[in-house]
Short mmCIF file of C-alpha atoms (C1' of nucleotides) in Angstrom, two decimals:
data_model
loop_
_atom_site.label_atom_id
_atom_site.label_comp_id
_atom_site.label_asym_id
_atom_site.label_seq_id
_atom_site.Cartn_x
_atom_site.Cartn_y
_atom_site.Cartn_z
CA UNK A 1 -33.84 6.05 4.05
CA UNK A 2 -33.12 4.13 1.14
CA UNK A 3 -33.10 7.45 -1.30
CA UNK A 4 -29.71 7.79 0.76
CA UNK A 5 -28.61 4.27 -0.88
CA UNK A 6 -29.66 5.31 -4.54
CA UNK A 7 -28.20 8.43 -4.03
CA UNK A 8 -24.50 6.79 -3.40
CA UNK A 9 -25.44 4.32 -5.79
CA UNK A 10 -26.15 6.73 -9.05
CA UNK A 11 -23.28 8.92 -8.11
CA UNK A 12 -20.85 6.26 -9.00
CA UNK A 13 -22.66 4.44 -12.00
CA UNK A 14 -24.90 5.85 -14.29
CA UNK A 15 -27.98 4.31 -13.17
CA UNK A 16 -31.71 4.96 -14.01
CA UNK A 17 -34.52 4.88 -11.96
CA UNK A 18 -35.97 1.35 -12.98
CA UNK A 19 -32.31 -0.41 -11.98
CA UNK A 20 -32.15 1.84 -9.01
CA UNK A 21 -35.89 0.15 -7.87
CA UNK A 22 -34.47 -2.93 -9.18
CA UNK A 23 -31.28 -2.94 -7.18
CA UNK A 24 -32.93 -0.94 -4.02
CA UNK A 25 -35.41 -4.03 -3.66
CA UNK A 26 -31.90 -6.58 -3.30
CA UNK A 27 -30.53 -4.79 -0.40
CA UNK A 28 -31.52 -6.32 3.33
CA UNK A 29 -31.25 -4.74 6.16
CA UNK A 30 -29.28 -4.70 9.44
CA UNK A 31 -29.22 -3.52 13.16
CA UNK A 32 -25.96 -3.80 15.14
CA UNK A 33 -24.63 -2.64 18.23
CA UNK A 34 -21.00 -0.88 19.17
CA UNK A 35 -18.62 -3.82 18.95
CA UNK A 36 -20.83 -5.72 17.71
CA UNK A 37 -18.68 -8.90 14.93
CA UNK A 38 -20.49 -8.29 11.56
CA UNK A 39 -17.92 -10.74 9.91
CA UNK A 40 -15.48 -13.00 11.98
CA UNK A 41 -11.95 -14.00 11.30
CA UNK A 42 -12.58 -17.14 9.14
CA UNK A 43 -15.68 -16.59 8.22
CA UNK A 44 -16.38 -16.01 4.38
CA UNK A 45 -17.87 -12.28 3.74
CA UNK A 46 -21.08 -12.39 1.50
CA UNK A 47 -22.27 -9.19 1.97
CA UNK A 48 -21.58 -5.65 0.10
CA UNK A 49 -22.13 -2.61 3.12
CA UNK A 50 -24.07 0.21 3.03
CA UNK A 51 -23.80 2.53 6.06
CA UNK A 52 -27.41 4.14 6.41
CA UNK A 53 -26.44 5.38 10.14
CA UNK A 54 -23.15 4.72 12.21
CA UNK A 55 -19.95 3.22 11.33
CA UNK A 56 -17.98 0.13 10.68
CA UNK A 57 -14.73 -0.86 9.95
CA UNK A 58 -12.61 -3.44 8.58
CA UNK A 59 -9.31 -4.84 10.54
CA UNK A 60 -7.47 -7.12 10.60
CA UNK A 61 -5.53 -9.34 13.08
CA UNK A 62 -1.25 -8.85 13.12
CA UNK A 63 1.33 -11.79 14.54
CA UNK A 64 1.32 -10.15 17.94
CA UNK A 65 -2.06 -10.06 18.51
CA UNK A 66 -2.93 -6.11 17.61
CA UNK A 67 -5.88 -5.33 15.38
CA UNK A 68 -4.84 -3.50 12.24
CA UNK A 69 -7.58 -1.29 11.45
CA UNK A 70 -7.49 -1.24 6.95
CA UNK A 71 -11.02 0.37 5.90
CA UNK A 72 -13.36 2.93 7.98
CA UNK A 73 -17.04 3.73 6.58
CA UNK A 74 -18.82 6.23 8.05
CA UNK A 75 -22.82 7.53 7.51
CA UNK A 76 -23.70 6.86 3.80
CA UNK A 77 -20.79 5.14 2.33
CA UNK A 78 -20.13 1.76 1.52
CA UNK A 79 -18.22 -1.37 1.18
CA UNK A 80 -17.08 -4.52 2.68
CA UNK A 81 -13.96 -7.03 3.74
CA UNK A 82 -13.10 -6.67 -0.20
CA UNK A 83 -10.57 -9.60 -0.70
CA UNK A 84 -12.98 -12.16 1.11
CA UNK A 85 -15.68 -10.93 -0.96
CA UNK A 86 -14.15 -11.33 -4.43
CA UNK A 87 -12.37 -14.52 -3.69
CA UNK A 88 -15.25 -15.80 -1.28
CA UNK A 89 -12.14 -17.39 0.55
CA UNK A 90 -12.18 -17.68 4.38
CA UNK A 91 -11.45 -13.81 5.73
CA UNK A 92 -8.56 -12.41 7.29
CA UNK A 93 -10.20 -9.33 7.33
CA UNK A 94 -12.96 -8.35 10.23
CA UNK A 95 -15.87 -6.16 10.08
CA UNK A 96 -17.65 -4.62 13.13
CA UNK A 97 -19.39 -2.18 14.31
CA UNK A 98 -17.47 0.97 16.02
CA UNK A 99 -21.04 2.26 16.74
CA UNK A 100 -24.48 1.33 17.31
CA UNK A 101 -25.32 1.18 13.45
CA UNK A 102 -28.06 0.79 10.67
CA UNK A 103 -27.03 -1.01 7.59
CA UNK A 104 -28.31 -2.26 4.22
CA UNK A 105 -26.50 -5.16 2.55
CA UNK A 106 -26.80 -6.93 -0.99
CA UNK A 107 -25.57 -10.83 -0.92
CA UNK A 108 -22.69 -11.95 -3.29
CA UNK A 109 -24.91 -13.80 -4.84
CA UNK A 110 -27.26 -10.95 -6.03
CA UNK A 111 -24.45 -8.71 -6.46
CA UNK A 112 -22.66 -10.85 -9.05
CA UNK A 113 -26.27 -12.00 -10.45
CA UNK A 114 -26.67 -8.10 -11.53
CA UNK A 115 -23.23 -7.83 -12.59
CA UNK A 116 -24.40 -10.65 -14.90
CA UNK A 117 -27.53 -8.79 -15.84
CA UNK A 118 -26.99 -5.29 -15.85
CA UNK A 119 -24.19 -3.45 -17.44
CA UNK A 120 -24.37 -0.35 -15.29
CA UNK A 121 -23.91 -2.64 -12.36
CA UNK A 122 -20.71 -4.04 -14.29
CA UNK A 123 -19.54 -0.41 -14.55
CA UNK A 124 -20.47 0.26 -11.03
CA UNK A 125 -18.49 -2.50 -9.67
CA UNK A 126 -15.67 -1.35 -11.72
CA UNK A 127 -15.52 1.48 -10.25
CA UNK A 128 -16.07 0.64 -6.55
CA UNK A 129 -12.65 -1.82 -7.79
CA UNK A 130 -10.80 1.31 -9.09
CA UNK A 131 -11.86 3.56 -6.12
CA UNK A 132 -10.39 0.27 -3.48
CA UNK A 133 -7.48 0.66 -5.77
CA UNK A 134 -7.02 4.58 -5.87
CA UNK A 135 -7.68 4.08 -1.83
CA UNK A 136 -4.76 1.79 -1.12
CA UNK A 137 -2.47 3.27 -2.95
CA UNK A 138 -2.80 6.99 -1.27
CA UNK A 139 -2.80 4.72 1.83
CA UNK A 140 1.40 3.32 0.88
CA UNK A 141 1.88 6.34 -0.54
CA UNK A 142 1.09 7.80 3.30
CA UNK A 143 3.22 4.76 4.67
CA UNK A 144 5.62 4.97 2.83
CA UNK A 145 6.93 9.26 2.30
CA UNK A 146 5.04 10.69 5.89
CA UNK A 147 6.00 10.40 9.21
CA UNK A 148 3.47 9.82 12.18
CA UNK A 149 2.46 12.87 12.80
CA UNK A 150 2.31 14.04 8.89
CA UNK A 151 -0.47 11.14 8.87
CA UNK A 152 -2.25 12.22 11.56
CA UNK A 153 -2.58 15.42 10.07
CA UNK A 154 -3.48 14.85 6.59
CA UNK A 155 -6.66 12.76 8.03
CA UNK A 156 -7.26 15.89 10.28
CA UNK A 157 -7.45 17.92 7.19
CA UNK A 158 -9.23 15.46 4.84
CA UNK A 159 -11.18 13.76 7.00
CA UNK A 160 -11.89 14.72 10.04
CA UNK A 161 -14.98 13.48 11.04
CA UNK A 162 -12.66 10.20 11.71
CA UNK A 163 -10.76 11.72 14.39
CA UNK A 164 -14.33 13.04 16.25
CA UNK A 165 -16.14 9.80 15.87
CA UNK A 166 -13.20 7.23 15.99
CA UNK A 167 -11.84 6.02 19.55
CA UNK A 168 -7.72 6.68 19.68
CA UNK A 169 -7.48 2.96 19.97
CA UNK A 170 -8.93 2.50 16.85
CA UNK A 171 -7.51 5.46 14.90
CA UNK A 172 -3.82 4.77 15.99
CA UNK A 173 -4.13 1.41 14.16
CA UNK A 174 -5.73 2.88 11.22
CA UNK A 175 -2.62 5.12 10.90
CA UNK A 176 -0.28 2.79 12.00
CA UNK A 177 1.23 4.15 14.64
CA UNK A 178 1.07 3.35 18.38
CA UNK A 179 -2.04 4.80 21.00
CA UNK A 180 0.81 6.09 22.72
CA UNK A 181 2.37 8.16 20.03
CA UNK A 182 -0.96 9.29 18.67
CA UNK A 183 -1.84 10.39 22.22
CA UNK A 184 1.43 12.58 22.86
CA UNK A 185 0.94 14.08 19.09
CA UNK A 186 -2.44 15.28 19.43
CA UNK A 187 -1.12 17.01 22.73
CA UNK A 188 1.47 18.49 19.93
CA UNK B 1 6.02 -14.28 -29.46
CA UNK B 2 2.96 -12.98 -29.15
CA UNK B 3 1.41 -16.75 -27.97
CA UNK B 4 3.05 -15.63 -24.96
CA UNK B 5 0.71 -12.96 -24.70
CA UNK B 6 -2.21 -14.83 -25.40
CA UNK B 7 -1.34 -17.31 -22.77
CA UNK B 8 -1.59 -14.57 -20.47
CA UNK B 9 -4.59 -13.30 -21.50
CA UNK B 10 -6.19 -16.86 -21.36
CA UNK B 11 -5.02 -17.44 -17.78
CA UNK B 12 -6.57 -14.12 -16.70
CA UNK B 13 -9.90 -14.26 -18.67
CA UNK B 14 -11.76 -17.00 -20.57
CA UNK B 15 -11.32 -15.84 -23.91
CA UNK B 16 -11.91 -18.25 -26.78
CA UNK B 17 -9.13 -18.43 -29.61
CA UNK B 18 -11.06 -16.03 -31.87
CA UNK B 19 -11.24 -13.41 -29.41
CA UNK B 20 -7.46 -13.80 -28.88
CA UNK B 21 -6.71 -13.35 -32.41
CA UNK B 22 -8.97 -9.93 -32.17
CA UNK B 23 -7.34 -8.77 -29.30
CA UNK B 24 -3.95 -9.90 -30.13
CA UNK B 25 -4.18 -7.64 -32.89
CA UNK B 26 -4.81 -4.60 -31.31
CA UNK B 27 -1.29 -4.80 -29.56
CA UNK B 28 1.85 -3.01 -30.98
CA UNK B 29 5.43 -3.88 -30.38
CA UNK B 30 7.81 -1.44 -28.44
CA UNK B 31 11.27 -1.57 -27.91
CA UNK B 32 13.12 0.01 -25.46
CA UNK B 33 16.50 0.54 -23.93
CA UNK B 34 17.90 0.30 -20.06
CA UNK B 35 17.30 3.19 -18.06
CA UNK B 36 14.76 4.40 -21.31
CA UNK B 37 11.49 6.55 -19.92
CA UNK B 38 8.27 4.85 -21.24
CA UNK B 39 6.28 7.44 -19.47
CA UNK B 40 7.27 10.61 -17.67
CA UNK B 41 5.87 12.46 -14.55
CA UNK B 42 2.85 14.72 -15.52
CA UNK B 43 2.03 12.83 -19.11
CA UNK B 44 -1.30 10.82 -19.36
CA UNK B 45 -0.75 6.78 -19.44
CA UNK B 46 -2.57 6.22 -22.46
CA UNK B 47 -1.12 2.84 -23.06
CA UNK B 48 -1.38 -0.76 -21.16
CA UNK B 49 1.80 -3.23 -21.61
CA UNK B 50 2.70 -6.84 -21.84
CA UNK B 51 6.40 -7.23 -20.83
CA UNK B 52 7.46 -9.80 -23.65
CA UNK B 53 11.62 -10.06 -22.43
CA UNK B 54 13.38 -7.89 -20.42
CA UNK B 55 11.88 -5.84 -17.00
CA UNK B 56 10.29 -2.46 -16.44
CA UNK B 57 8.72 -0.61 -13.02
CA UNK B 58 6.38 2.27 -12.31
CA UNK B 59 7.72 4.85 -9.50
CA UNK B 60 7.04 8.28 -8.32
CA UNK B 61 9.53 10.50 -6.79
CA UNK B 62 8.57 11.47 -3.05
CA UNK B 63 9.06 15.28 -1.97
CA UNK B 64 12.91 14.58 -0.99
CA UNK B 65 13.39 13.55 -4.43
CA UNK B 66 14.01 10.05 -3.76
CA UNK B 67 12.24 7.21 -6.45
CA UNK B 68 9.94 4.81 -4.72
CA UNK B 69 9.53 1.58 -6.82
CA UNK B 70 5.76 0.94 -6.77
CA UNK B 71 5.31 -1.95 -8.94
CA UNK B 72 7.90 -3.97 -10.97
CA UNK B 73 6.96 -6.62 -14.25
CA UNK B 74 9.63 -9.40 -15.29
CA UNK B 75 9.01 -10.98 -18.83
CA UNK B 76 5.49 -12.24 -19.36
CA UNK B 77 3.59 -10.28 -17.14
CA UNK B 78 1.11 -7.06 -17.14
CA UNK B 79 0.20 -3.63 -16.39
CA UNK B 80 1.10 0.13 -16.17
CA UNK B 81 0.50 3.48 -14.51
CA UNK B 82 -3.09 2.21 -13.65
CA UNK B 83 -3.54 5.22 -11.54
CA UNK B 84 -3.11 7.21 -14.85
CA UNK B 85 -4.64 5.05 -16.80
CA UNK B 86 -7.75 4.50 -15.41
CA UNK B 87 -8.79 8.12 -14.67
CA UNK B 88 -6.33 9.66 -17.79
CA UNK B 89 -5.25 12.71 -15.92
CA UNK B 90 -1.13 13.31 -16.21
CA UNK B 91 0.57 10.52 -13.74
CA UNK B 92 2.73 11.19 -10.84
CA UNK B 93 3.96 7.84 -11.79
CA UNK B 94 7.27 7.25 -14.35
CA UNK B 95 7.66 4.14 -16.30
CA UNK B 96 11.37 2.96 -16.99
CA UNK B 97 12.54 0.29 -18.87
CA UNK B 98 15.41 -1.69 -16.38
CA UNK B 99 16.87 -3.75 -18.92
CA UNK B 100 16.69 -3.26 -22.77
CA UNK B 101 13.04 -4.74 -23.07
CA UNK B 102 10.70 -5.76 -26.18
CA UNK B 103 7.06 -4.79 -25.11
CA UNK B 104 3.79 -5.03 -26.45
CA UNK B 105 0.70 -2.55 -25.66
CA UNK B 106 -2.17 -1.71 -26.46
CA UNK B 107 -3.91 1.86 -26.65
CA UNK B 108 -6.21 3.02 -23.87
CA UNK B 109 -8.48 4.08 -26.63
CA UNK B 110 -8.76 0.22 -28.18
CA UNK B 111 -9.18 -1.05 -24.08
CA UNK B 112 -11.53 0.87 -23.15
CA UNK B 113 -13.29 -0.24 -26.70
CA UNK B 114 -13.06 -3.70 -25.76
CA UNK B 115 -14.67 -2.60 -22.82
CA UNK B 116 -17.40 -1.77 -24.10
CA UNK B 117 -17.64 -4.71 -26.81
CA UNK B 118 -16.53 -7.35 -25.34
CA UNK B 119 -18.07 -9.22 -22.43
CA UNK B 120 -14.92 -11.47 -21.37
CA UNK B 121 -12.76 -8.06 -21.75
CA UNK B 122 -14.65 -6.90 -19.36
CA UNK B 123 -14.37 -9.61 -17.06
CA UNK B 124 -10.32 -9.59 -17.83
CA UNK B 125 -10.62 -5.50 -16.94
CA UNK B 126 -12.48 -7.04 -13.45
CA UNK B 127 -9.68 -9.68 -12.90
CA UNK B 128 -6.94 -7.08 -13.25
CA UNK B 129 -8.14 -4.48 -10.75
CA UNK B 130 -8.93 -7.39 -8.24
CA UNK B 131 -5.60 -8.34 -8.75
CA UNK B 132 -4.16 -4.69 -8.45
CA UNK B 133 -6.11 -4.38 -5.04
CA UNK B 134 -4.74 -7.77 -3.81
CA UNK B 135 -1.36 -6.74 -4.59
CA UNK B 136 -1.58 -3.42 -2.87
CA UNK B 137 -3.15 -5.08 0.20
CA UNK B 138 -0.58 -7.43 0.56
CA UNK B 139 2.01 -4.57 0.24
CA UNK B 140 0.06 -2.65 2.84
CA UNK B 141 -0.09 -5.73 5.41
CA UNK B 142 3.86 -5.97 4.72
CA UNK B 143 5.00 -2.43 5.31
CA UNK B 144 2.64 -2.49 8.36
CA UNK B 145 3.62 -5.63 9.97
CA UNK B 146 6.87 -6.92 8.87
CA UNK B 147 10.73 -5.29 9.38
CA UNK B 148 12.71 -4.59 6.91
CA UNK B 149 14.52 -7.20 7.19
CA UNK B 150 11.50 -9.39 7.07
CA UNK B 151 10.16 -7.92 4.10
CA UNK B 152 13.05 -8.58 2.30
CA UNK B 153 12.98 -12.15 3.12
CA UNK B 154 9.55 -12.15 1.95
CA UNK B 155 10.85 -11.25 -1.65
CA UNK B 156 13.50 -14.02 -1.59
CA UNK B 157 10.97 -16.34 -1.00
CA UNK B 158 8.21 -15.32 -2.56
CA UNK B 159 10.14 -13.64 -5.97
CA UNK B 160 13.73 -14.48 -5.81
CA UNK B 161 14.19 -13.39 -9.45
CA UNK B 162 13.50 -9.60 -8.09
CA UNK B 163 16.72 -9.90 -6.26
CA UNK B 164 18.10 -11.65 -9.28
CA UNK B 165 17.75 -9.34 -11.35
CA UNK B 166 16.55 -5.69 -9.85
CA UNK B 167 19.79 -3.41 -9.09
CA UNK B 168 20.02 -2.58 -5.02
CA UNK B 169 18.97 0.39 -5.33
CA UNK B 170 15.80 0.00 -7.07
CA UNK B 171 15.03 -3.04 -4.45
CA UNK B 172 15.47 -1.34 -1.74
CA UNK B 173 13.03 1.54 -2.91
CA UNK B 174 10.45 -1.30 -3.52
CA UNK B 175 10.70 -2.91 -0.45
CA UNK B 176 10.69 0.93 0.87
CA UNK B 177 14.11 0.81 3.23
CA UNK B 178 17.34 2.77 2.00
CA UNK B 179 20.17 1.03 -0.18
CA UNK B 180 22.60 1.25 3.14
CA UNK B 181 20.37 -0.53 5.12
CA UNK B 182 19.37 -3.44 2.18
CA UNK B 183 23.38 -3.54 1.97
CA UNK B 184 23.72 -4.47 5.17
CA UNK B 185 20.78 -7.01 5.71
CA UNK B 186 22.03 -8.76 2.47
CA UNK B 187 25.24 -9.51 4.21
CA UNK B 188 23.32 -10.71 7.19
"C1'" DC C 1 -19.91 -0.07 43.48
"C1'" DG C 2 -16.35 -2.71 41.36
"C1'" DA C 3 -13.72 -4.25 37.18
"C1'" DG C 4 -11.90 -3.74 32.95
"C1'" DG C 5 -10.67 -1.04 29.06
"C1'" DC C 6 -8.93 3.22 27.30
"C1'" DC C 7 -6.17 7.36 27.52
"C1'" DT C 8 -2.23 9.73 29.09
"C1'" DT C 9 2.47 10.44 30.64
"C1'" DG C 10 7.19 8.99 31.66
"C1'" DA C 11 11.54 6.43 30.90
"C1'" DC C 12 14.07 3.79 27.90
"C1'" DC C 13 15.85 1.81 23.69
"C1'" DG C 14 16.49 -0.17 19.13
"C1'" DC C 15 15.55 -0.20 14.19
"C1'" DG C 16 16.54 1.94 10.44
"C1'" DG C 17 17.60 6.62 8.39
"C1'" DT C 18 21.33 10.04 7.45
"C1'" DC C 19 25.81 11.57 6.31
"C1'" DA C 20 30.33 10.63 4.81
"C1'" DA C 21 34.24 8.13 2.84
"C1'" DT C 22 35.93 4.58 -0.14
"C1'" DG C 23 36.10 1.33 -3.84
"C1'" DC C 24 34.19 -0.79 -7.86
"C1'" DC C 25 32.06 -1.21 -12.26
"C1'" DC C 26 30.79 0.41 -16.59
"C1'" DG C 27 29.98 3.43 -20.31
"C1'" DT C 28 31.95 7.17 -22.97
"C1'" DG C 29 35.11 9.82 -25.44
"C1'" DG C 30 39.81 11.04 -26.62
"C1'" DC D 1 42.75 0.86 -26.08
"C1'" DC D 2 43.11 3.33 -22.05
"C1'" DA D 3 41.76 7.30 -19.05
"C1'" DC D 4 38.35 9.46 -16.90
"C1'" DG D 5 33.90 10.34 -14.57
"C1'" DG D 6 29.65 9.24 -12.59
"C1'" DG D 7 26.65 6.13 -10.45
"C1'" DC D 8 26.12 2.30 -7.43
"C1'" DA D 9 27.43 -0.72 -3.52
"C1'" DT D 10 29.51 -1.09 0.82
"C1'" DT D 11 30.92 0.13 5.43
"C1'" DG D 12 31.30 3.04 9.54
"C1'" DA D 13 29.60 6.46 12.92
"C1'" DC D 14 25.86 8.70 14.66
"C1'" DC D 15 21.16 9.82 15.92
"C1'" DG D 16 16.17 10.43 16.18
"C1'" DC D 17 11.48 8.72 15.50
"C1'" DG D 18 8.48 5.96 17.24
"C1'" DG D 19 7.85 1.41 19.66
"C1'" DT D 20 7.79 -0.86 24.26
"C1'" DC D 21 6.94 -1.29 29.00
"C1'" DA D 22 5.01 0.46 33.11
"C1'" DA D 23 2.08 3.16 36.13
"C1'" DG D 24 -1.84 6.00 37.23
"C1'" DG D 25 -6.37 8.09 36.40
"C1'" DC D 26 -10.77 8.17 34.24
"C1'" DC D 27 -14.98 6.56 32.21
"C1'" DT D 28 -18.35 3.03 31.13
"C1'" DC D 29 -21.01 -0.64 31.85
"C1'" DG D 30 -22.65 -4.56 34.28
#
DNA sequence: CGAGGCCTTGACCGCGGTCAATGCCCGTGG
DNA sequence: CCACGGGCATTGACCGCGGTCAAGGCCTCG
């Protein structure tokens, strides 16, 4: 279960086996049910994600009320309301739980005492910062040159595990478009 | 002239004056001419630059041919085709000098040196990408919940010199709405 | 078994994109 | 110095994508 964790972990930094114990032993874990709030509106985020089993997301609350889905995280992959967690500034960002999930976490606190410590961990969270980067900018690069429907079906070819395991609700707002739109598009 | 650049430096990361001097040195002086291409579509971004007077952007061109404005630095500020940068393969971004400009850079050979050496370079490597991923999310929560007219008031609030100084054109692809339609919100 | 949420379908409409015409500014060369 | 040309800004006419509102059916969960 946690060989899934170090797995992730030395694919994005160069890590041995003694800092992969090392880290392994920092991470807690964490039941939670479908909908369940893992962090609230308001509520500072001091927790990095890993997704052992399930998945979460990230949203976020517009003017009018609608939740504005930013970050999905399936089986295996990680990550966490980002901006709260460098800034460890009330969130505007939400996590829960879009199924009945098993996670591990690591506290800010350990997670910035390694990036102290260790210099792979340094490199590691440079590169979970590049790879949020490289992420959002596909995502305006999406917004900004494809219509609705060229969205929907670039995550149907990239991704599509999303669009099996995500509710319509929850995917329309992660493309930004409307239930109602994504509904009559998938009917072509 | 180039205190303005450790000022910068200093605000971002907590370098001490001998540090500054070191780094300082590692930047080179670049002039360049309106409308002048600091880096074209499909070369490597092998440099990172200081804006000392004048105004650059980064852009790609979408598949109608059209430049979108992705990020835009006024004197005294920072950055480049990060995209590029950061993984070196040949950008889809263009850099272009919007005024006649006097830059500073340095090599992605001597950052990535720093990198390595230099503990509070590493930390000002950190600040930059957090800042980067602020910046996009900000752009992301703006394209998805604000008009186009609203997004342009954002600017003159937030950034008036933008509107200042940035031609139409090159504002409206930043704020991602056509010239016509920036035209006519200007005059209300 | 009932209630509430989600999905689907229909009707309507408005924001902002597209195309076209005109005028202006500015840089360039004769 | 002026004449020309090209790019940019502006304005008008038109239109289509996708949002909004509403209604009905289905599934889930208490």
């Amino acid at each position: 279960m946690i060989s899934a964790l170090k797995e992730v972990l030395a694919y994005i930094s160069p890590f041995d086996d003694a800092e992969l114990d090392r880290i392994a032993a920092l991470f807690h874990s964490l039941q939670c049910r479908r909908n369940e709030q893992i962090l609230r509106e308001g509520e500072t985020c001091t927790a990095f994600y890993f997704v052992q089993k399930g998945s979460i997301r990230t949203y976020f609350i517009d003017k009018k009320g609608n939740e504005r889905t930013r970050y999905i995280m399936l089986d295996n992959w990680i990550g966490t309301a980002l901006t709260s967690f460098i800034s460890q500034q009330p969130s505007l960002e939400c996590i829960e739980a879009m199924e009945d999930s098993e996670l591990l976490f690591i506290s800010h606190k350990d997670f910035f005492e390694l990036n102290e410590q260790l210099s792979n961990w340094k490199r590691f969270y440079q590169r979970i910062l590049e790879m949020a980067y490289a992420f959002q900018n596909k995502k305006i690069e999406s917004l900004v040159t494809l219509s609705a429907k060229e969205r929907y079906q670039q995550v149907l070819e990239e991704n599509p595990a999303l669009i099996q395991r995500v509710s319509n609700k929850v995917l329309a707002s992660y493309l930004d478009i409307n239930p109602e739109t994504l509904s009559r598009l998938k009917s072509r």
